Amino acid sequence: MAAVPVGTFPGFMTEGTLLYRRGEYGKALACFDNALKLRAEDKHCLVSRSKCYLRLGDTENSLKDAEASLKNDKTFPKGLYQKAETLYTMGDFEFALVFYHRGYRLRPELQKFRLGIQKSQEAIVNCIGSPSSVKLENKEDLCFISRQAESKKANQKLQIKLTKDQQWTKKQEPQRNPKVERQLLGELYADKAYLEKLLKDEDLMKSCTKKGIKVADMVLSGIAYLDTRTEFWQQQKPIYARVRERKLRQQRWIRDKKRKPAEVARYIVKSMEDIDMLLTGGSPEESCKKAEHVLKTIQGWSDDEVPNKNELIGNLHSCIGNAQLEMGQMEAALQSHKMDLEFARQNDLPDAISRALDNIGRVYARIGKFQEAIDTWEEKIPMAKSSLEKTWLFHEIGRCYLELDKAEAARNYGEKSLQSADEEGDVEWQLHASVLVAQAQEKLKDYRSAIINFEKALEKAKLVHDDPAQKAIITALDDVSRSFIEDLKERGREMRDYSFKDFDFSNENTDDDNLEKDREGKESGKESTENQEGEKENEGAKNDKEHESKEEESKRDGEESKRDEESKRDGEESKRDEESKRDEESKRDDEESKRDGEESKRDSEESKRDGEESKRDEESKRDGEESKRDGEESKRDEEETGHDEKQPNLALE
């Protein structure tokens, strides 16, 4: 199954017609082939392809397409004319004459059928002679046909005899006019003259080539070929027929001077279509020449013949300016569009004014005069009729502001363009507007919003399958992400520096004061206990001091853990931001923040452990004091018991 070509039937037809007019018949044939794949048996497309085949010398396929165009409609004028032209080119003048007559009966107003009948009749006369030159005998048979056949065979035998006997003298033929022959042969006339000159060199004519071919035979065959071509071209287009056609063209030109309104309108419409087709087809020079020619023609007509003459002149100036812009002639294009604007304002034509302002702004933007382009386009804003036109206009103004480093204005116009594109529902312009807004936000260092709009633009690019746009947006997104990460890092450093500078160590001072008060209270308590317990209590005081030093260390560790926790929170925030940007540096920062958090946790756990150990030491100290007290009480009890034992003994004594 043949693959369906990418494109539309009207597009292939338009491109093929343009290529055919340029003389690129092979490319035009390919376009018509694609068009027929989309819409088979289209009679207009078959006629166009038949013309291409005929220009390429493929008369067989040309005749097939011409006949195929008449398959469903036997009265199709274009198909009849194309079949007649193909038969005429093939040398079937009689059949060509038949189809020219058929077309003339259907469309007698078409000049091409009358010319076809005329040239076919002349070709037939050139082949068999005029009726007056044929003398028929008063007999009932057709012996004159047999005599013509015999004379034809005699001529063939004479040619064979010449080649066999190597005769260098030409057979007797009627003398041809060298001037006529030169016109018919064109560039080949010099080749024929050279070959005839070689015939006079007898030594050369007796020689042979390396392959054994006689030079005389080669020269004679070349001259014979040129003679047959001369006869064929004379039959197809005799000199007097060409003179007659020239006269007919002059008559048509004189008649065209007095055009009817319908003919004037048809000429203008056809000319404007040709100008636009040439420009869109990549031929701005031809388009400009065509527009200038039509402009001169219309300027020579009266206002009665062309009622909207001034409007048409302004439109042609616009076409000339567009062609000059494509050719790179910026100053000339600007002048042409200003002429268009002048004609539009003189005749009060709002649409033409809007068109001229649009084109002038384009030229200013192309040459780098962005402020002039902005002023021109802002004048056009009230004239914009559709949402799509506003979308384009706002986008271009925003782009110019972006080129002037006015990011705030560029963002505002980009948002207007996006809003109009949403109203219109145009995905492609939503893509362009989102990119413009994101670029403006990037310049304003609003990186978070820029990333969001770039991501939206990336989704739109995927919807319209625009691979180059996707690659460009991904690259821009990476650049914005890096800038965002650097900005976050700078903010983080500033916040840390700010927190360290503004951190009030008064809390630490108050903690130290409280510790000192506790120490004084403990020291006073210790002094009281020292008076009671002595050296053992001094040892307890030493343990208390050690415990206090441990508590201070634990507090310091706690403060460090708080700082580590704050750094951990900062790291977590940076981690969230960095995860949205998908960057390796963010992962590294997260890992470092996690490590800091783990270290802070470890420090807090160690501080907790130190606190538990200090508590255990206090409990052991209390247990030791209680055991000491118990020992002292036991000693006192023993002393009391010993004293009581001594008293009875004294009483006995």
XYZ file of C-alpha atoms in Angstrom:
653
model
C 0.000 0.000 0.000
C 1.440 3.341 -1.051
C 2.267 5.759 1.720
C 0.000 8.781 1.991
C 2.026 11.963 1.345
C 2.196 14.595 4.040
C 0.297 17.636 2.866
C -3.000 18.773 1.406
C -4.419 18.468 -2.093
C -4.675 22.271 -2.666
C -1.149 22.692 -1.361
C 0.310 20.158 -3.792
C -1.707 21.645 -6.666
C -0.512 25.175 -5.905
C 3.111 24.124 -5.537
C 2.981 22.034 -8.740
C 1.458 24.905 -10.719
C 4.144 27.282 -9.490
C 6.937 24.834 -10.357
C 5.420 24.276 -13.809
C 5.434 28.027 -14.468
C 9.081 28.168 -13.459
C 9.924 25.400 -15.901
C 10.762 22.781 -13.235
C 8.587 20.112 -14.818
C 10.095 17.149 -12.961
C 9.377 18.652 -9.542
C 5.934 19.747 -10.677
C 5.220 16.188 -11.823
C 6.096 14.869 -8.340
C 3.697 17.361 -6.734
C 0.850 16.339 -9.030
C 1.591 12.675 -8.285
C 1.197 13.364 -4.559
C -1.996 15.298 -5.192
C -3.481 12.370 -7.136
C -2.627 10.039 -4.248
C -4.826 12.181 -2.027
C -7.609 12.701 -4.572
C -7.489 10.095 -7.321
C -8.996 10.789 -10.761
C -9.248 14.536 -10.210
C -9.625 15.809 -13.761
C -7.868 19.146 -13.181
C -4.873 17.427 -11.603
C -4.743 14.862 -14.432
C -4.630 17.670 -17.018
C -1.822 19.387 -15.090
C 0.192 16.168 -14.905
C -0.433 15.559 -18.625
C 1.110 18.979 -19.334
C 4.208 18.017 -17.344
C 4.563 14.719 -19.218
C 4.212 16.568 -22.513
C 6.916 19.065 -21.553
C 9.201 16.192 -20.537
C 8.634 14.452 -23.905
C 6.605 11.549 -22.504
C 3.721 11.791 -24.971
C 2.364 8.342 -24.138
C 1.698 9.122 -20.444
C 0.539 12.605 -21.403
C -2.122 11.086 -23.675
C -3.173 8.613 -20.952
C -3.733 11.396 -18.396
C -5.602 13.522 -20.931
C -7.918 10.619 -21.759
C -8.354 9.839 -18.045
C -9.509 13.431 -17.430
C -12.297 12.852 -19.985
C -13.370 9.528 -18.502
C -16.241 10.876 -16.405
C -16.846 14.114 -18.309
C -16.502 13.908 -22.082
C -17.167 17.639 -22.422
C -14.373 18.796 -20.097
C -12.761 21.666 -22.136
C -9.325 21.471 -20.548
C -9.168 17.719 -21.097
C -10.188 18.084 -24.764
C -7.595 20.781 -25.360
C -4.833 18.802 -23.626
C -5.632 15.652 -25.625
C -5.598 17.660 -28.850
C -2.246 19.241 -27.918
C -0.743 15.841 -27.131
C -1.959 14.344 -30.420
C -0.598 17.352 -32.298
C 2.808 16.917 -30.654
C 2.773 13.215 -31.558
C 2.157 14.146 -35.210
C -1.455 12.898 -35.355
C -2.671 16.167 -36.833
C -5.967 14.757 -38.104
C -7.036 13.409 -34.693
C -5.814 16.603 -33.029
C -8.002 18.594 -35.440
C -11.012 16.483 -34.416
C -10.603 17.297 -30.721
C -9.879 20.958 -31.399
C -13.218 21.111 -33.235
C -14.997 19.395 -30.323
C -13.645 21.902 -27.864
C -14.493 24.797 -30.166
C -18.119 23.662 -30.407
C -18.368 23.535 -26.602
C -16.451 26.754 -25.857
C -16.344 28.945 -28.972
C -15.219 31.959 -26.942
C -11.842 30.328 -26.164
C -9.165 31.536 -28.550
C -6.914 28.523 -28.001
C -9.299 26.141 -29.796
C -9.414 28.393 -32.880
C -5.613 28.572 -32.936
C -5.435 24.795 -32.579
C -7.739 24.265 -35.540
C -5.679 26.686 -37.608
C -2.288 25.157 -36.828
C -3.598 21.595 -37.345
C -4.966 22.466 -40.749
C -1.680 24.128 -41.713
C 0.305 21.093 -40.523
C -1.897 18.773 -42.589
C -1.457 20.964 -45.668
C 2.325 20.981 -45.135
C 2.323 17.187 -44.965
C 0.131 16.275 -47.958
C -0.009 19.530 -49.860
C -2.889 21.829 -50.635
C -5.947 20.480 -52.487
C -5.178 22.660 -55.501
C -1.807 20.949 -55.998
C -3.360 17.492 -56.280
C -4.685 16.737 -59.776
C -7.109 13.851 -59.870
C -7.697 11.953 -63.105
C -11.227 11.356 -64.275
C -11.279 7.742 -63.147
C -13.354 5.881 -60.641
C -10.406 4.222 -58.821
C -7.884 5.658 -56.399
C -4.771 5.092 -58.446
C -3.240 8.374 -57.364
C -2.781 6.885 -53.840
C -0.802 4.000 -55.310
C 1.323 6.425 -57.292
C 2.143 8.373 -54.110
C 3.128 5.138 -52.387
C 5.338 4.183 -55.326
C 7.050 7.564 -55.288
C 7.636 7.171 -51.539
C 9.250 3.751 -52.065
C 11.412 5.190 -54.838
C 12.669 7.897 -52.505
C 13.512 5.273 -49.864
C 15.449 3.206 -52.443
C 17.315 6.328 -53.505
C 18.375 7.001 -49.904
C 19.578 3.408 -49.480
C 21.522 3.624 -52.722
C 23.238 6.790 -51.577
C 24.469 5.185 -48.376
C 25.645 2.044 -50.147
C 27.507 3.764 -52.956
C 28.897 6.433 -50.557
C 27.582 9.257 -52.689
C 28.338 12.639 -51.093
C 26.009 14.583 -53.331
C 22.619 15.186 -51.810
C 19.479 14.112 -53.546
C 17.734 16.818 -55.435
C 15.377 18.636 -53.116
C 13.671 21.954 -53.356
C 15.934 24.768 -52.256
C 15.292 25.915 -48.673
C 15.561 29.497 -47.602
C 18.621 29.722 -45.289
C 16.922 32.393 -43.207
C 13.870 30.202 -42.621
C 16.057 27.193 -41.888
C 18.105 29.204 -39.378
C 14.937 30.284 -37.583
C 13.645 26.721 -37.432
C 16.889 25.067 -36.296
C 18.069 27.807 -33.989
C 21.382 26.794 -32.375
C 21.468 23.558 -34.421
C 21.863 25.527 -37.663
C 25.576 26.024 -36.924
C 25.965 22.245 -36.458
C 24.329 21.569 -39.832
C 26.568 24.100 -41.551
C 29.623 22.395 -39.989
C 28.492 18.967 -41.198
C 27.915 20.268 -44.730
C 31.406 21.743 -44.658
C 32.817 18.346 -43.686
C 31.206 16.784 -46.748
C 33.582 18.791 -48.945
C 36.613 17.110 -47.353
C 36.936 13.963 -49.531
C 39.854 12.471 -47.577
C 37.923 12.703 -44.345
C 34.825 11.192 -45.917
C 36.835 8.143 -47.049
C 38.170 7.491 -43.533
C 36.608 5.324 -40.818
C 36.408 5.451 -37.021
C 38.113 2.977 -34.678
C 34.923 0.909 -34.588
C 34.818 0.662 -38.366
C 32.029 3.165 -38.948
C 32.504 5.339 -42.005
C 32.684 9.053 -41.326
C 30.618 9.778 -44.434
C 27.727 7.697 -43.115
C 27.822 9.481 -39.767
C 27.855 12.932 -41.390
C 25.038 12.088 -43.782
C 22.903 10.614 -40.991
C 23.399 13.765 -38.923
C 22.365 16.024 -41.804
C 19.368 13.802 -42.519
C 18.276 14.007 -38.888
C 18.479 17.806 -38.915
C 16.497 17.916 -42.161
C 13.726 15.793 -40.684
C 13.599 17.966 -37.585
C 13.365 21.057 -39.785
C 10.449 19.560 -41.667
C 8.732 18.522 -38.425
C 9.089 21.936 -36.819
C 7.929 23.590 -40.018
C 4.801 21.401 -39.945
C 4.171 22.139 -36.305
C 4.800 25.869 -36.400
C 5.332 27.308 -39.870
C 6.981 30.697 -40.128
C 3.908 32.316 -41.587
C 1.847 30.826 -38.766
C 4.209 32.458 -36.297
C 3.828 35.775 -38.061
C 0.084 35.335 -37.951
C 0.154 34.553 -34.237
C 2.223 37.656 -33.654
C -0.382 39.703 -35.444
C -3.130 38.059 -33.439
C -1.294 38.862 -30.220
C -1.003 42.494 -31.304
C -4.707 42.568 -32.048
C -5.488 41.082 -28.655
C -3.230 43.633 -26.985
C -5.045 46.474 -28.779
C -8.364 44.932 -27.858
C -7.272 44.482 -24.240
C -6.720 48.215 -23.927
C -10.474 48.602 -23.893
C -11.191 46.131 -21.145
C -14.559 45.346 -19.746
C -15.112 45.669 -15.986
C -15.314 41.894 -15.613
C -12.032 41.471 -17.490
C -10.394 44.160 -15.358
C -11.504 42.459 -12.154
C -10.371 39.066 -13.455
C -6.974 40.471 -14.406
C -6.496 42.116 -11.013
C -7.520 39.022 -9.055
C -5.315 36.753 -11.147
C -2.356 39.130 -10.857
C -2.679 39.430 -7.076
C -2.878 35.647 -6.761
C 0.264 35.256 -8.870
C 2.121 37.865 -6.798
C 1.187 36.156 -3.555
C 2.012 32.707 -4.918
C 5.450 33.802 -6.091
C 6.221 35.383 -2.727
C 5.109 32.381 -0.692
C 6.871 30.059 -3.132
C 10.278 31.593 -2.399
C 10.599 33.873 -5.435
C 10.528 37.410 -3.984
C 12.351 38.936 -6.969
C 9.782 37.635 -9.454
C 6.976 38.663 -7.117
C 8.387 42.196 -6.870
C 8.742 42.477 -10.659
C 5.211 41.233 -11.181
C 3.820 43.685 -8.611
C 5.709 46.612 -10.156
C 4.420 45.670 -13.614
C 0.813 45.444 -12.395
C 1.247 48.745 -10.530
C 2.330 50.526 -13.723
C -0.547 48.954 -15.624
C -3.163 50.020 -13.078
C -1.725 53.523 -12.806
C -2.323 53.873 -16.565
C -6.016 53.020 -16.202
C -8.708 55.526 -15.412
C -10.755 55.690 -12.225
C -13.804 54.614 -14.212
C -12.131 51.371 -15.234
C -10.829 50.709 -11.688
C -13.182 52.221 -9.081
C -10.954 51.244 -6.117
C -7.757 52.331 -7.811
C -6.123 54.027 -4.794
C -6.826 51.075 -2.521
C -5.363 48.718 -5.102
C -2.268 50.881 -5.553
C -1.687 50.844 -1.792
C -2.069 47.056 -1.731
C 0.504 46.702 -4.507
C 2.923 48.945 -2.585
C 2.444 46.578 0.355
C 3.210 43.547 -1.849
C 6.328 45.259 -3.201
C 7.455 46.089 0.352
C 6.986 42.481 1.504
C 9.034 41.214 -1.447
C 11.769 43.772 -0.771
C 11.814 42.724 2.882
C 12.391 39.098 1.859
C 15.212 40.221 -0.455
C 16.868 42.138 2.408
C 16.223 45.610 0.982
C 15.126 47.120 4.291
C 15.113 50.827 3.408
C 13.226 50.237 0.168
C 10.723 48.020 2.006
C 10.188 50.721 4.639
C 9.503 53.344 1.975
C 7.054 51.044 0.165
C 5.081 50.358 3.343
C 5.036 54.065 4.186
C 3.570 54.712 0.728
C 0.916 52.120 1.529
C 0.167 53.909 4.825
C -0.040 57.264 3.075
C -2.555 56.005 0.489
C -4.581 54.325 3.239
C -4.809 57.511 5.333
C -5.641 59.671 2.325
C -8.569 57.409 1.438
C -9.594 56.646 5.045
C -9.127 52.854 4.838
C -8.867 51.400 8.395
C -7.915 47.892 7.292
C -5.195 49.210 5.010
C -3.884 51.469 7.810
C -3.714 48.478 10.160
C -1.893 46.420 7.516
C 0.634 49.191 6.801
C 1.364 49.756 10.516
C 1.871 46.034 10.936
C 4.391 45.864 8.073
C 6.238 49.036 9.143
C 6.661 47.605 12.640
C 8.082 44.404 11.151
C 10.673 46.338 9.174
C 11.705 48.399 12.209
C 12.083 45.229 14.273
C 14.191 43.581 11.557
C 16.636 46.503 11.404
C 16.920 46.724 15.213
C 14.882 49.901 15.807
C 12.805 48.318 18.551
C 11.422 51.527 20.090
C 10.093 52.677 16.699
C 8.571 49.238 16.197
C 6.891 49.450 19.631
C 5.461 52.901 18.871
C 4.121 51.717 15.513
C 2.545 48.535 16.877
C 1.027 50.309 19.890
C -0.726 52.612 17.421
C -2.168 49.487 15.776
C -3.531 47.934 19.014
C -6.978 49.641 18.868
C -7.367 48.417 15.271
C -6.837 44.739 16.142
C -10.076 42.862 15.581
C -9.501 39.236 16.587
C -7.936 37.657 19.662
C -5.351 35.961 17.459
C -4.243 39.294 16.012
C -3.940 40.728 19.524
C -1.936 37.679 20.596
C 0.642 38.228 17.871
C 0.731 41.992 18.403
C 1.233 41.798 22.188
C 3.882 39.130 21.742
C 5.908 41.195 19.275
C 5.710 44.317 21.446
C 6.809 42.301 24.473
C 9.688 40.829 22.489
C 10.867 44.320 21.540
C 10.696 45.437 25.181
C 12.744 42.388 26.122
C 15.365 43.364 23.530
C 15.486 46.820 25.149
C 16.060 45.197 28.612
C 12.691 46.439 29.868
C 11.722 43.190 31.482
C 8.749 44.528 33.452
C 6.979 45.825 30.326
C 7.926 42.669 28.430
C 6.314 40.518 31.133
C 3.120 42.603 31.091
C 2.735 42.316 27.317
C 3.622 38.632 27.477
C 0.813 38.054 29.971
C -1.591 39.964 27.688
C -0.492 37.821 24.765
C -1.015 34.658 26.812
C -4.485 35.797 27.838
C -5.482 36.476 24.219
C -4.030 33.127 23.141
C -6.104 31.376 25.828
C -9.225 33.155 24.555
C -8.446 32.060 21.008
C -7.469 28.541 22.084
C -4.296 28.584 19.970
C -1.771 26.197 21.542
C 1.176 27.401 19.453
C 0.742 31.029 20.488
C 0.242 29.895 24.095
C 3.683 28.321 23.770
C 5.284 31.525 22.425
C 3.617 33.738 25.042
C 4.626 31.428 27.921
C 8.252 31.501 26.766
C 8.192 35.313 26.569
C 6.763 35.625 30.101
C 9.315 33.148 31.459
C 12.237 34.995 29.843
C 11.040 38.299 31.277
C 10.665 36.747 34.748
C 14.158 35.328 34.475
C 15.535 38.814 33.839
C 13.522 40.065 36.821
C 15.134 37.244 38.901
C 11.738 35.745 39.643
C 13.189 32.319 39.042
C 10.410 30.298 40.639
C 7.730 31.826 38.359
C 10.043 31.540 35.352
C 10.459 27.808 35.989
C 6.682 27.356 36.212
C 6.091 29.165 32.892
C 8.908 27.305 31.152
C 7.347 24.021 32.291
C 3.981 25.156 30.893
C 5.660 26.073 27.608
C 7.317 22.645 27.513
C 3.916 20.970 27.830
C 2.570 23.098 24.943
C 5.602 22.218 22.792
C 4.926 18.525 23.404
C 1.297 18.998 22.361
C 2.251 20.541 18.999
C 5.185 18.095 18.536
C 7.739 20.888 18.160
C 11.038 19.112 18.892
C 13.345 22.161 18.403
C 11.188 24.180 20.800
C 11.314 21.379 23.377
C 15.118 21.262 23.240
C 15.416 25.050 23.534
C 12.984 25.171 26.483
C 14.793 22.345 28.315
C 18.096 24.201 27.906
C 16.550 27.444 29.176
C 14.954 25.558 32.068
C 18.328 24.160 33.117
C 19.889 27.631 33.008
C 17.095 29.112 35.127
C 17.374 26.236 37.613
C 21.087 26.856 38.047
C 20.474 30.548 38.559
C 17.752 29.718 41.082
C 20.077 27.394 43.022
C 22.821 30.006 43.116
C 20.310 32.587 44.296
C 19.106 30.262 47.053
C 22.665 29.594 48.146
C 23.392 33.294 48.330
C 20.240 33.856 50.358
C 21.184 30.996 52.646
C 24.618 32.469 53.240
C 23.100 35.878 53.913
C 20.617 34.382 56.380
C 23.351 32.484 58.177
C 25.547 35.535 58.370
C 22.584 37.540 59.585
C 21.666 34.922 62.208
C 25.224 34.775 63.529
C 25.509 38.566 63.665
C 22.121 39.106 65.305
C 22.367 36.099 67.587
C 22.004 37.490 71.154
C 24.444 35.881 73.481
C 22.472 37.360 76.387
C 20.752 34.018 76.710
C 24.100 32.406 77.291
C 24.972 35.162 79.753
C 21.720 34.611 81.672
C 22.419 30.910 81.687
C 25.899 31.609 83.046
C 24.399 33.867 85.738
C 21.964 31.172 86.736
C 24.779 28.731 86.840
C 26.797 31.060 89.027
C 23.837 31.491 91.375
C 23.400 27.776 91.564
C 27.075 27.495 92.243
C 26.866 30.041 95.077
C 23.879 28.263 96.555
C 25.600 24.985 96.265
C 28.804 26.433 97.719
C 26.893 27.823 100.699
C 25.256 24.477 101.159
C 28.565 22.861 100.814
C 30.069 25.116 103.484
C 27.294 24.117 105.867
C 27.817 20.497 105.112
C 31.579 20.940 105.391
C 31.135 22.211 108.896
C 29.104 19.114 109.688
C 30.793 16.401 107.704
C 34.359 17.519 107.172
C 36.554 16.057 104.616
C 33.954 13.714 103.172
C 31.757 16.653 102.333
C 34.684 18.324 100.596
C 34.940 15.345 98.384
C 31.193 15.655 97.634
C 31.718 19.313 96.737
C 34.367 18.328 94.262
C 31.940 15.899 92.700
C 29.342 18.650 92.529
C 31.776 20.883 90.704
C 32.474 18.176 88.245
C 28.733 17.707 87.791
C 28.270 21.424 87.219
C 31.004 21.434 84.613
C 29.285 18.527 82.934
C 25.971 20.382 83.001
C 27.626 23.398 81.402
C 29.058 21.184 78.707
C 25.653 19.596 78.158
C 24.070 23.049 77.837
C 26.674 24.082 75.335
C 26.097 20.849 73.451
C 22.367 21.619 73.521
C 22.976 25.072 72.062
C 25.165 23.567 69.400
C 22.451 21.024 68.687
C 19.938 23.872 68.332
C 22.227 25.542 65.834
C 22.646 22.250 64.055
C 18.880 21.806 64.004
C 18.492 25.291 62.479
C 21.062 24.411 59.865
C 19.202 21.159 59.326
C 15.974 23.072 58.696
C 17.795 25.337 56.248
C 19.176 22.259 54.565
C 15.703 20.717 54.347
C 14.296 23.878 52.763
C 17.126 23.972 50.264
C 16.523 20.300 49.646
C 12.882 20.914 48.712
C 13.849 23.703 46.344
C 16.647 21.672 44.858
C 14.416 18.636 44.339
C 12.112 20.780 42.161
C 15.119 21.776 40.044
C 16.581 18.278 39.732
C 20.172 19.270 40.139
C 23.113 17.286 41.432
C 24.369 20.131 43.566
C 21.095 20.121 45.478
C 21.585 16.438 46.280
C 25.046 17.136 47.636
C 23.731 19.952 49.794
C 20.960 17.682 51.059
C 23.457 14.998 51.951
C 25.580 17.505 53.825
C 22.546 18.845 55.649
C 21.529 15.294 56.539
C 24.997 14.593 57.862
C 24.858 17.763 59.933
C 21.474 16.689 61.246
C 22.783 13.251 62.178
C 25.757 14.794 63.907
C 23.449 17.131 65.814
C 21.301 14.181 66.796
C 24.364 12.319 67.954
C 25.469 15.345 69.955
C 22.032 15.623 71.553
C 22.081 11.926 72.380
C 25.537 12.267 73.890
C 24.350 15.242 75.926
C 21.402 13.186 77.133
C 23.724 10.389 78.072
C 25.966 12.818 79.953
C 22.893 14.091 81.798
C 21.890 10.567 82.757
C 25.417 9.827 83.922
C 25.415 12.980 86.036
C 22.094 11.904 87.556
C 23.554 8.508 88.320
C 26.563 10.169 89.953
C 24.238 12.237 92.143
C 22.330 9.131 93.161
C 25.561 7.316 93.995
C 26.701 10.335 95.970
C 23.460 10.368 97.924
C 23.773 6.656 98.573
C 27.337 7.212 99.849
C 26.185 9.991 102.157
C 23.356 7.834 103.476
C 25.760 4.946 104.035
C 28.104 7.339 105.855
C 25.279 8.570 108.033
C 24.255 4.997 108.768
C 27.857 4.187 109.723
C 28.046 7.193 112.035
C 24.776 6.281 113.655
C 25.960 2.733 114.139
C 29.157 4.034 115.767
C 27.163 6.277 118.077
C 24.943 3.366 119.014
C 27.996 1.235 119.800
C 29.494 4.019 121.912
C 26.240 4.412 123.808
C 26.052 0.683 124.440
C 29.658 0.633 125.719
C 28.946 3.532 128.036
C 25.880 1.791 129.403
C 27.899 -1.366 130.145
C 30.514 0.636 132.034
C 27.893 2.274 134.315
C 26.632 -1.029 135.917
C 30.160 -2.086 136.572
C 30.758 1.190 138.422
C 27.620 0.663 140.398
C 28.786 -2.776 141.468
C 32.043 -1.455 142.562
